[in-house]
CSV table of C-alpha atoms and ligand atoms in Angstrom, one decimal:
chain,number,residue,atom,x,y,z
A,1,MET,CA,25.9,-0.9,11.0
A,2,SER,CA,22.4,0.0,12.0
A,3,ARG,CA,20.3,1.8,9.4
A,4,PRO,CA,17.7,4.2,11.0
A,5,ILE,CA,14.3,4.9,9.8
A,6,ILE,CA,14.2,8.5,8.5
A,7,ASP,CA,10.8,10.3,8.4
A,8,LEU,CA,9.9,12.2,5.3
A,9,THR,CA,8.9,15.8,5.7
A,10,ASP,CA,5.5,16.7,4.5
A,11,ASP,CA,7.0,18.2,1.3
A,12,GLU,CA,9.1,15.1,0.7
A,13,ALA,CA,6.1,12.8,1.3
A,14,ARG,CA,3.9,14.8,-1.1
A,15,ALA,CA,6.6,14.7,-3.8
A,16,GLY,CA,7.5,11.0,-3.3
A,17,LEU,CA,4.2,9.3,-2.3
A,18,VAL,CA,2.2,10.6,-5.2
A,19,LEU,CA,-1.0,8.6,-4.3
A,20,LYS,CA,-1.0,8.7,-0.5
A,21,TRP,CA,0.0,12.3,-0.1
A,22,GLY,CA,0.1,13.8,-3.6
A,23,SER,CA,-3.4,13.0,-4.7
A,24,ILE,CA,-5.3,14.6,-1.7
A,25,PRO,CA,-5.8,18.2,-0.6
A,26,ALA,CA,-2.8,19.8,1.2
A,27,ASP,CA,-4.7,20.3,4.4
A,28,VAL,CA,-5.6,16.6,4.7
A,29,LEU,CA,-3.4,14.3,6.7
A,30,PRO,CA,-3.1,10.9,5.1
A,31,ALA,CA,-3.2,7.6,7.0
A,32,TRP,CA,-4.9,5.5,4.4
A,33,VAL,CA,-3.2,3.5,1.6
A,34,ALA,CA,-0.5,1.1,2.7
A,35,GLU,CA,2.6,3.1,2.1
A,36,MET,CA,5.0,4.3,4.7
A,37,ASP,CA,6.1,7.9,5.3
A,38,TYR,CA,9.8,6.9,5.5
A,39,ALA,CA,12.8,7.4,3.3
A,40,LEU,CA,13.8,4.3,1.3
A,41,ASP,CA,16.4,1.9,2.7
A,42,PRO,CA,19.7,3.3,1.2
A,43,VAL,CA,20.4,-0.1,-0.2
A,44,ILE,CA,17.3,0.2,-2.4
A,45,THR,CA,18.1,3.7,-3.4
A,46,GLU,CA,21.6,2.9,-4.4
A,47,THR,CA,20.5,-0.2,-6.4
A,48,LEU,CA,17.9,1.8,-8.3
A,49,MET,CA,20.2,4.7,-9.0
A,50,SER,CA,22.9,2.6,-10.4
A,51,LEU,CA,20.4,0.6,-12.6
A,52,VAL,CA,18.9,3.8,-13.9
A,53,ALA,CA,22.4,5.3,-14.6
A,54,ALA,CA,23.2,2.1,-16.6
A,55,GLY,CA,19.9,2.4,-18.6
A,56,THR,CA,18.4,-0.7,-17.2
A,57,THR,CA,14.9,0.5,-18.1
A,58,GLY,CA,14.1,-2.1,-20.7
A,59,TYR,CA,12.3,-5.4,-20.4
A,60,PRO,CA,13.3,-7.7,-17.6
A,61,ALA,CA,15.5,-10.7,-18.4
A,62,PHE,CA,14.0,-14.2,-18.6
A,63,GLY,CA,14.0,-16.2,-15.4
A,64,ASP,CA,13.5,-15.0,-11.8
A,65,GLY,CA,16.4,-12.5,-11.8
A,66,GLY,CA,17.8,-14.1,-8.6
A,67,ILE,CA,14.6,-13.6,-6.5
A,68,GLY,CA,14.3,-17.3,-5.6
A,69,ALA,CA,17.8,-17.6,-4.2
A,70,ALA,CA,17.4,-14.2,-2.4
A,71,TYR,CA,14.0,-15.2,-0.9
A,72,ALA,CA,15.3,-18.6,0.2
A,73,GLY,CA,18.0,-16.8,2.2
A,74,PHE,CA,15.5,-14.3,3.6
A,75,ALA,CA,13.0,-17.0,4.5
A,76,ARG,CA,15.7,-19.0,6.3
A,77,ARG,CA,17.0,-16.1,8.3
A,78,HIS,CA,13.6,-14.5,9.2
A,79,PHE,CA,11.1,-17.4,9.3
A,80,GLY,CA,13.3,-20.5,9.8
A,81,TRP,CA,11.8,-21.8,6.6
A,82,GLU,CA,14.0,-23.9,4.2
A,83,LEU,CA,13.2,-23.5,0.6
A,84,PRO,CA,15.0,-24.6,-2.5
A,85,GLU,CA,16.6,-21.7,-4.4
A,86,ASP,CA,14.3,-22.4,-7.4
A,87,ASN,CA,11.1,-21.4,-5.6
A,88,SER,CA,9.7,-18.4,-7.4
A,89,VAL,CA,7.9,-17.1,-10.6
A,90,VAL,CA,8.0,-13.4,-10.8
A,91,THR,CA,4.7,-11.5,-11.3
A,92,GLY,CA,3.7,-7.9,-11.8
A,93,ASP,CA,2.8,-7.6,-8.2
A,94,VAL,CA,0.9,-9.6,-5.5
A,95,ILE,CA,-2.5,-8.9,-6.9
A,96,ALA,CA,-1.4,-10.0,-10.4
A,97,GLY,CA,0.1,-13.1,-8.8
A,98,VAL,CA,-3.0,-14.0,-6.9
A,99,ARG,CA,-5.0,-13.5,-10.1
A,100,LEU,CA,-2.6,-15.6,-12.1
A,101,ALA,CA,-2.8,-18.4,-9.5
A,102,LEU,CA,-6.6,-18.3,-9.5
A,103,GLU,CA,-6.8,-18.3,-13.3
A,104,THR,CA,-4.3,-21.1,-14.0
A,105,TRP,CA,-3.9,-23.3,-11.0
A,106,THR,CA,-7.3,-23.5,-9.2
A,107,ASP,CA,-10.4,-25.1,-10.5
A,108,SER,CA,-13.4,-23.0,-11.3
A,109,GLY,CA,-15.3,-23.5,-8.0
A,110,PRO,CA,-16.0,-20.7,-5.5
A,111,VAL,CA,-13.3,-18.9,-3.6
A,112,VAL,CA,-13.4,-18.3,0.2
A,113,VAL,CA,-12.6,-14.8,1.5
A,114,HIS,CA,-12.5,-13.8,5.1
A,115,SER,CA,-14.0,-10.4,5.7
A,116,PRO,CA,-13.0,-7.7,6.5
A,117,ALA,CA,-10.5,-8.1,3.7
A,118,TYR,CA,-8.0,-6.3,1.6
A,119,PRO,CA,-10.5,-4.8,-0.9
A,120,PRO,CA,-9.2,-6.3,-4.1
A,121,PHE,CA,-9.9,-9.8,-2.6
A,122,PHE,CA,-13.6,-9.0,-3.1
A,123,ASP,CA,-13.1,-8.5,-6.9
A,124,LEU,CA,-10.6,-11.2,-7.7
A,125,PRO,CA,-12.9,-14.2,-7.7
A,126,ALA,CA,-15.4,-12.5,-10.1
A,127,LEU,CA,-12.6,-11.2,-12.3
A,128,THR,CA,-11.4,-14.8,-12.7
A,129,GLY,CA,-14.9,-16.2,-13.3
A,130,ARG,CA,-15.4,-17.6,-9.8
A,131,GLU,CA,-18.0,-17.1,-7.2
A,132,ARG,CA,-17.0,-15.8,-3.8
A,133,VAL,CA,-17.9,-17.2,-0.4
A,134,ASP,CA,-17.5,-14.6,2.4
A,135,LEU,CA,-16.8,-15.8,5.9
A,136,ASP,CA,-17.0,-13.0,8.5
A,137,PHE,CA,-14.8,-12.5,11.5
A,138,ASP,CA,-16.9,-11.9,14.6
A,139,PRO,CA,-16.7,-8.1,15.0
A,140,ASP,CA,-17.3,-8.4,18.7
A,141,ALA,CA,-14.5,-11.0,19.4
A,142,SER,CA,-11.4,-9.7,21.2
A,143,ARG,CA,-9.3,-11.3,18.5
A,144,ALA,CA,-10.0,-12.3,14.9
A,145,VAL,CA,-10.2,-16.1,14.5
A,146,MET,CA,-10.9,-18.2,11.5
A,147,ASP,CA,-13.9,-20.4,12.2
A,148,LEU,CA,-12.8,-23.8,11.0
A,149,GLY,CA,-16.4,-25.2,11.2
A,150,GLU,CA,-17.5,-22.5,8.8
A,151,LEU,CA,-14.6,-23.1,6.5
A,152,ASP,CA,-15.4,-26.8,6.5
A,153,ARG,CA,-19.0,-26.1,5.6
A,154,ALA,CA,-17.9,-23.7,2.8
A,155,PHE,CA,-15.8,-26.4,1.2
A,156,ALA,CA,-18.5,-29.0,1.8
A,157,SER,CA,-20.9,-26.7,-0.1
A,158,GLY,CA,-18.6,-26.6,-3.1
A,159,ALA,CA,-15.9,-23.9,-2.4
A,160,ARG,CA,-12.5,-25.1,-3.9
A,161,THR,CA,-10.0,-22.4,-2.9
A,162,LEU,CA,-9.2,-20.3,0.2
A,163,LEU,CA,-7.7,-16.9,-0.3
A,164,LEU,CA,-5.7,-16.7,2.9
A,165,CYS,CA,-4.2,-13.4,4.1
A,166,ASN,CA,-1.3,-14.3,6.3
A,167,PRO,CA,-0.6,-12.1,8.3
A,168,HIS,CA,-4.1,-10.5,7.9
A,169,ASN,CA,-4.8,-7.1,6.6
A,170,PRO,CA,-6.8,-5.4,8.1
A,171,MET,CA,-7.2,-7.5,11.2
A,172,GLY,CA,-3.5,-7.4,12.1
A,173,ARG,CA,-3.4,-11.1,13.0
A,174,ALA,CA,-0.3,-13.2,12.5
A,175,TRP,CA,-2.0,-16.6,12.4
A,176,THR,CA,-0.4,-19.1,14.7
A,177,ARG,CA,1.1,-22.4,13.6
A,178,ALA,CA,-1.8,-24.2,15.4
A,179,GLU,CA,-4.4,-22.1,13.6
A,180,LEU,CA,-2.8,-22.7,10.2
A,181,GLU,CA,-2.5,-26.4,10.9
A,182,GLY,CA,-6.3,-26.3,11.6
A,183,VAL,CA,-6.9,-24.6,8.2
A,184,ARG,CA,-4.6,-27.1,6.5
A,185,ASP,CA,-6.4,-30.1,7.9
A,186,VAL,CA,-9.8,-28.8,6.7
A,187,VAL,CA,-8.4,-27.9,3.3
A,188,VAL,CA,-6.8,-31.4,2.9
A,189,ALA,CA,-10.0,-33.1,4.0
A,190,HIS,CA,-11.7,-31.4,1.0
A,191,ARG,CA,-8.8,-31.6,-1.4
A,192,ALA,CA,-9.1,-27.9,-1.8
A,193,LYS,CA,-6.4,-25.3,-2.5
A,194,VAL,CA,-4.9,-22.3,-0.7
A,195,ILE,CA,-3.5,-19.1,-2.2
A,196,ALA,CA,-1.6,-17.5,0.7
A,197,ASP,CA,-1.0,-13.8,0.3
A,198,GLU,CA,2.0,-13.3,2.6
A,199,ILE,CA,3.1,-9.8,1.7
A,200,HIS,CA,2.9,-8.7,5.3
A,201,GLY,CA,5.0,-11.6,6.6
A,202,PRO,CA,8.2,-9.7,7.2
A,203,LEU,CA,6.4,-7.1,9.2
A,204,VAL,CA,5.5,-9.4,12.1
A,205,LEU,CA,5.9,-7.4,15.4
A,206,PRO,CA,7.6,-8.4,18.7
A,207,GLY,CA,5.5,-10.9,20.7
A,208,SER,CA,4.1,-12.7,17.6
A,209,THR,CA,5.5,-15.1,15.0
A,210,PHE,CA,4.9,-15.3,11.3
A,211,THR,CA,4.4,-18.9,10.1
A,212,PRO,CA,4.5,-19.2,6.3
A,213,TYR,CA,1.6,-21.5,5.3
A,214,LEU,CA,3.9,-23.5,3.0
A,215,SER,CA,6.3,-24.2,5.9
A,216,LEU,CA,3.7,-26.6,7.4
A,217,PRO,CA,4.1,-30.2,6.4
A,218,GLY,CA,1.6,-31.5,3.8
A,219,THR,CA,0.9,-28.2,2.1
A,220,SER,CA,3.2,-28.0,-0.9
A,221,ASP,CA,0.8,-29.8,-3.3
A,222,HIS,CA,-2.2,-27.7,-2.5
A,223,ALA,CA,-0.9,-24.2,-1.7
A,224,VAL,CA,1.1,-21.4,-3.2
A,225,CYS,CA,2.4,-18.3,-1.5
A,226,VAL,CA,2.2,-14.9,-3.3
A,227,THR,CA,4.5,-12.2,-1.8
A,228,SER,CA,6.6,-9.2,-2.5
A,229,ALA,CA,9.3,-7.1,-0.8
A,230,SER,CA,7.2,-4.1,-1.7
A,231,LYS,CA,5.1,-3.7,1.5
A,232,SER,CA,8.1,-3.9,3.8
A,233,PHE,CA,10.4,-1.7,1.7
A,234,ASN,CA,7.9,0.8,0.2
A,235,THR,CA,8.5,-0.2,-3.4
A,236,ALA,CA,5.0,-1.0,-4.7
A,237,GLY,CA,5.4,1.3,-7.7
A,238,LEU,CA,8.3,-0.8,-9.0
A,239,HIS,CA,6.0,-3.7,-9.7
A,240,CYS,CA,7.4,-7.0,-8.7
A,241,GLY,CA,5.7,-9.8,-6.8
A,242,HIS,CA,6.4,-13.5,-6.9
A,243,ILE,CA,4.6,-16.7,-6.6
A,244,VAL,CA,6.5,-19.1,-4.2
A,245,SER,CA,6.3,-22.8,-4.2
A,246,PRO,CA,8.8,-25.5,-3.3
A,247,SER,CA,7.2,-27.7,-6.0
A,248,PRO,CA,8.8,-27.7,-9.5
A,249,GLU,CA,5.5,-29.0,-10.9
A,250,VAL,CA,3.5,-26.1,-9.4
A,251,LEU,CA,6.0,-23.6,-10.7
A,252,ASP,CA,5.9,-25.1,-14.1
A,253,VAL,CA,2.2,-24.2,-14.3
A,254,PHE,CA,3.0,-20.5,-14.0
A,255,ARG,CA,6.1,-20.7,-16.2
A,256,GLY,CA,4.0,-22.2,-19.0
A,257,VAL,CA,1.4,-19.4,-19.3
A,258,PRO,CA,1.3,-17.2,-22.5
A,259,LEU,CA,3.4,-14.1,-22.1
A,260,PRO,CA,0.4,-11.6,-21.9
A,261,GLN,CA,-0.9,-13.5,-18.9
A,262,ASN,CA,2.2,-12.6,-16.8
A,263,HIS,CA,4.5,-10.0,-18.2
A,264,ALA,CA,4.0,-6.8,-16.2
A,265,PHE,CA,7.0,-6.8,-13.9
A,266,SER,CA,10.0,-4.5,-14.1
A,267,PRO,CA,13.7,-5.1,-13.9
A,268,LEU,CA,14.0,-2.3,-11.3
A,269,GLY,CA,11.4,-4.1,-9.2
A,270,VAL,CA,13.3,-7.4,-9.5
A,271,ALA,CA,16.6,-5.8,-8.5
A,272,ALA,CA,15.1,-3.9,-5.6
A,273,ALA,CA,13.5,-7.1,-4.3
A,274,VAL,CA,16.8,-9.0,-4.5
A,275,ALA,CA,18.6,-6.1,-2.7
A,276,ALA,CA,15.8,-6.0,0.0
A,277,TYR,CA,15.9,-9.8,0.6
A,278,THR,CA,19.7,-10.0,0.6
A,279,ARG,CA,20.8,-6.7,2.1
A,280,GLY,CA,17.7,-5.2,3.8
A,281,ASP,CA,17.8,-7.0,7.2
A,282,GLU,CA,19.2,-4.0,9.2
A,283,TRP,CA,16.7,-1.5,7.8
A,284,LEU,CA,13.9,-4.0,8.2
A,285,SER,CA,14.8,-4.5,11.9
A,286,SER,CA,14.8,-0.7,12.4
A,287,LEU,CA,11.4,-0.6,10.7
A,288,VAL,CA,9.9,-3.3,12.9
A,289,GLU,CA,11.2,-1.4,15.9
A,290,ARG,CA,9.5,1.8,14.7
A,291,ILE,CA,6.2,0.1,14.0
A,292,ASP,CA,6.3,-1.6,17.4
A,293,GLY,CA,6.7,1.9,18.9
A,294,GLN,CA,3.9,3.3,16.8
A,295,ARG,CA,1.5,0.6,18.1
A,296,SER,CA,2.0,2.1,21.6
A,297,VAL,CA,1.6,5.7,20.3
A,298,LEU,CA,-1.7,4.7,18.7
A,299,ALA,CA,-2.9,2.9,21.8
A,300,ASP,CA,-2.0,6.0,24.0
A,301,ALA,CA,-3.6,8.5,21.5
A,302,LEU,CA,-6.8,6.4,21.3
A,303,ALA,CA,-7.0,6.3,25.1
A,304,GLU,CA,-6.7,10.0,25.2
A,305,HIS,CA,-8.9,11.2,22.3
A,306,LEU,CA,-11.2,8.2,21.7
A,307,PRO,CA,-11.5,6.2,24.9
A,308,GLU,CA,-14.5,4.2,23.5
A,309,ALA,CA,-12.5,3.0,20.5
A,310,ARG,CA,-11.7,-0.7,20.4
A,311,MET,CA,-8.4,-1.9,19.0
A,312,ARG,CA,-7.4,-5.5,18.9
A,313,PRO,CA,-3.7,-6.3,19.5
A,314,LEU,CA,-1.7,-5.5,16.4
A,315,GLU,CA,0.5,-8.5,15.8
A,316,ALA,CA,1.8,-7.6,12.3
A,317,THR,CA,2.1,-4.8,9.9
A,318,TYR,CA,1.3,-1.1,10.2
A,319,LEU,CA,-2.4,-1.1,9.5
A,320,ALA,CA,-4.7,-1.0,12.6
A,321,TRP,CA,-8.3,-1.9,12.4
A,322,VAL,CA,-10.2,0.3,14.9
A,323,ASP,CA,-13.8,-0.3,16.0
A,324,LEU,CA,-15.5,3.1,16.5
A,325,ARG,CA,-19.1,1.8,16.7
A,326,ALA,CA,-19.4,3.2,20.2
A,327,TYR,CA,-19.5,6.7,18.7
A,328,GLY,CA,-22.6,5.9,16.7
A,329,HIS,CA,-21.5,6.8,13.2
A,330,ASP,CA,-21.9,4.4,10.2
A,331,ASP,CA,-19.0,6.0,8.3
A,332,PRO,CA,-16.5,7.5,10.8
A,333,GLY,CA,-13.9,7.5,8.0
A,334,GLY,CA,-16.1,9.8,5.9
A,335,LEU,CA,-16.6,12.1,8.8
A,336,ALA,CA,-12.9,12.1,9.6
A,337,LEU,CA,-12.2,13.4,6.2
A,338,GLU,CA,-15.0,15.9,6.1
A,339,ARG,CA,-14.7,17.4,9.6
A,340,GLY,CA,-11.2,16.3,10.7
A,341,ARG,CA,-9.2,16.6,7.4
A,342,VAL,CA,-7.6,13.3,8.0
A,343,MET,CA,-7.9,10.5,5.4
A,344,LEU,CA,-8.2,6.9,6.8
A,345,GLY,CA,-9.1,3.6,5.3
A,346,GLU,CA,-12.9,3.7,5.4
A,347,GLY,CA,-14.3,0.5,7.0
A,348,ARG,CA,-16.9,-0.2,4.3
A,349,HIS,CA,-14.1,-0.7,1.8
A,350,TYR,CA,-12.9,-3.7,3.8
A,351,HIS,CA,-16.3,-5.0,4.7
A,352,PRO,CA,-19.3,-3.5,2.9
A,353,ASP,CA,-21.8,-4.6,5.6
A,354,LEU,CA,-19.9,-3.6,8.7
A,355,ALA,CA,-20.4,0.0,9.8
A,356,GLY,CA,-18.4,2.0,12.3
A,357,HIS,CA,-14.8,0.9,11.6
A,358,VAL,CA,-11.7,2.5,10.2
A,359,ARG,CA,-8.2,1.3,9.2
A,360,ILE,CA,-5.4,3.6,10.4
A,361,ASN,CA,-2.0,3.4,8.7
A,362,ILE,CA,0.5,4.0,11.6
A,363,ALA,CA,3.7,4.0,9.4
A,364,THR,CA,4.4,7.6,10.0
A,365,SER,CA,6.1,9.7,12.7
A,366,PRO,CA,4.8,9.6,16.3
A,367,GLU,CA,3.8,13.3,16.0
A,368,ARG,CA,1.7,12.8,12.8
A,369,LEU,CA,0.1,9.7,14.3
A,370,ARG,CA,-1.0,11.6,17.4
A,371,GLU,CA,-2.4,14.3,15.2
A,372,VAL,CA,-4.3,11.8,13.1
A,373,VAL,CA,-6.0,10.4,16.2
A,374,ARG,CA,-6.6,13.9,17.6
A,375,ARG,CA,-8.3,15.0,14.3
A,376,LEU,CA,-10.3,11.7,14.2
A,377,GLY,CA,-11.4,12.3,17.8
A,378,ARG,CA,-12.5,15.9,17.1
A,379,ALA,CA,-14.4,14.7,14.0
A,380,ILE,CA,-16.5,11.9,15.6
A,381,SER,CA,-16.8,12.5,19.3
B,401,PLP,C1,-2.8,-8.2,1.8
B,401,PLP,C2,-2.3,-7.4,0.7
B,401,PLP,N1,-2.0,-8.0,-0.5
B,401,PLP,C3,-1.6,-7.3,-1.6
B,401,PLP,C4,-1.4,-6.0,-1.5
B,401,PLP,C5,-0.9,-5.2,-2.7
B,401,PLP,O1,0.2,-5.8,-3.2
B,401,PLP,P1,0.7,-5.4,-4.6
B,401,PLP,O2,0.8,-3.9,-4.7
B,401,PLP,O3,2.0,-6.1,-4.8
B,401,PLP,O4,-0.3,-5.9,-5.6
B,401,PLP,C6,-1.6,-5.3,-0.3
B,401,PLP,C7,-1.4,-3.8,-0.2
B,401,PLP,O5,-1.6,-3.2,0.8
B,401,PLP,C8,-2.1,-6.0,0.8
B,401,PLP,O6,-2.4,-5.5,2.0
């Protein structure tokens, strides 16, 4: 039975999404933080209701709570990726997992980050005592590509780890197998490591393919994946991510850390992730269909209200990186809020040195998305 995507009303969104909607003035339309304006998959709601009714609000049990087996099935069905059932160590969320991997499994050399980036990527190296090496995507290219020559030079100059975002937020790229093989070959040549944040993997859109980095041959000894069901199923507040590796030796590194280094995940988050991975396929397929439609709504609305805007093809997820440099404002996101009463991701948060860009969250209704673009157009053109 198909499970449709149900749009939240403004009041429901304000009550439920306490950050995205609830923490901004009522006349501002939010299209910023990566949460979706949709009701939860009923499978998740029912799972949580029954756990709360049973009083499952204490500490999580030892072990992975079934996430490894659930993710193995999900990865097989969605990505054609065969994993052993024992593949995961649960973490507080993806950021906590990336931090744990940096702290315990990489050496102390510099970390490569491609910019624009998901903002916490800029802070994680310093927080873990590592330098950061920024590699920029060419803002004028029609499609973001990772420059392998630059990556090679970064490793040759001492970098030891690549923080890979696959698919990429905010560039919207689902890296192809060939591109990832190119990355792997450079990494292997330098005996470096990869932490692959694959939280957006399930949200790959029609026409593109998500390739898990670890599904490539010759990666299991130098890479880990960090992921979560939270971005695809709107459950970030339940706090559950997981580090994935097919290698028992790699998993043992994370299992061996002292409790305070990895303890902040909840039994509700674990159960929601297992429900999502085992019983969420129909809802996820409705979601991908909706986001696919929203890509077209965005393209049409930009053509109407901001014809000089440049948007690269959105291959995955619901976060569109839009180049508004033609309108001549350094901070179009700030103007959009001030004059248009619409809250977008401000480009400078994703790349401090790149003016004139915004990130638009399209996971809302078609009507709201059109209004977002109309308000942005009014504010900056
Ligand atoms: C690439 C990426 N990684 C991680 C996160 C956050 O994940 P978590 O809330 O599990 O830390 C986001 C949120 O938007 C993201 O885009």
